Amino acid sequence: EAGVTQFPSHSVIEKGQTVTLRCDPISGHDNLYWYRRVMGKEIKFLLHFVKESKQDESGMPNNRFLAERTGGTYSTLKVQPAELEDSGVYFCASSRTVLSSYNEQFFGPGTRLTVL
Amino acid sequence: SQKIEQNSEALNIQEGKTATLTCNYTNYSPAYLQWYRQDPGRGPVFLLLIRENEKEKRKERLKVTFDTTLKQSLFHITASQPADSATYLCALDWMDSSYKLIFGSGTRLLVRP
């Protein structure tokens, strides 16, 4: 089966511009997660979708970040306006329906965002 | 808040030796602990999960231990190979409704031929 895909792989924008990242999860995976790794730090949780609903967005840094998952398939993460501190690698992960607390997550390759 | 610590210094070992990586955590009692491998330019790849009631888990050349008293997990790669060179991440399940993962910063392993 195809893995999690993310687009673009790299994005370089100027401060104040808008960027939209896309994630296509593994087909049939209801859970979709966004994570971010900024330089020198650990990977941190941003938010979690179950199908098209936001289950947990406690990790979103501020209201410049907007995530959507219309139709419960692919997801987009928009940053508007981008700031320098938004630079980092944004990972998307998906998992099957969580029937128990066991939750193996499959990660995409990430989008490297550079804000100049 | 919860904190996960992994040795930030790279581990450099000779091929054929056993690599042992450490993950310590505080302010949390996870029911599960996971180990992931990450190669440059790639996303993390799941390796092993161990539950709080399991002391040890094995998968081929990999072995994970989980000591809930010490709040520590050890990750072993036996008969290490240059292809095992990567960054290894420890992650805890944050057992709320989202089951999001809390990651350590990772330890880089370099296996010399």
Short mmCIF file of N, CA, C and O in Angstrom, two decimals, chain A residues 51-53 68-74:
data_model
loop_
_atom_site.label_atom_id
_atom_site.label_comp_id
_atom_site.label_asym_id
_atom_site.label_seq_id
_atom_site.Cartn_x
_atom_site.Cartn_y
_atom_site.Cartn_z
N LYS A 51 -11.10 11.38 11.06
CA LYS A 51 -11.85 11.66 9.83
C LYS A 51 -11.76 13.17 9.57
O LYS A 51 -10.68 13.72 9.53
N GLU A 52 -12.91 13.83 9.45
CA GLU A 52 -12.83 15.26 9.14
C GLU A 52 -12.88 16.16 10.36
O GLU A 52 -12.79 17.37 10.26
N SER A 53 -12.98 15.57 11.54
CA SER A 53 -13.15 16.35 12.76
C SER A 53 -11.82 16.54 13.50
O SER A 53 -11.03 15.61 13.64
N GLU A 68 -7.08 21.81 7.94
CA GLU A 68 -8.37 21.34 7.48
C GLU A 68 -8.23 19.91 6.96
O GLU A 68 -7.17 19.51 6.49
N ARG A 69 -9.34 19.21 7.01
CA ARG A 69 -9.37 17.87 6.44
C ARG A 69 -10.78 17.63 5.90
O ARG A 69 -11.54 16.81 6.40
N THR A 70 -11.09 18.32 4.87
CA THR A 70 -12.42 18.24 4.25
C THR A 70 -12.63 16.85 3.66
O THR A 70 -11.79 16.33 2.94
N GLY A 71 -13.77 16.24 4.00
CA GLY A 71 -14.07 14.92 3.46
C GLY A 71 -13.34 13.79 4.14
O GLY A 71 -13.52 12.63 3.78
N GLY A 72 -12.52 14.12 5.10
CA GLY A 72 -11.83 13.08 5.85
C GLY A 72 -10.75 12.35 5.10
O GLY A 72 -10.33 11.26 5.51
N THR A 73 -10.26 12.95 4.00
CA THR A 73 -9.18 12.30 3.26
C THR A 73 -7.88 13.06 3.49
O THR A 73 -7.30 12.95 4.56
N TYR A 74 -7.46 13.86 2.51
CA TYR A 74 -6.21 14.58 2.67
C TYR A 74 -6.41 15.76 3.61
O TYR A 74 -7.54 16.18 3.89
#
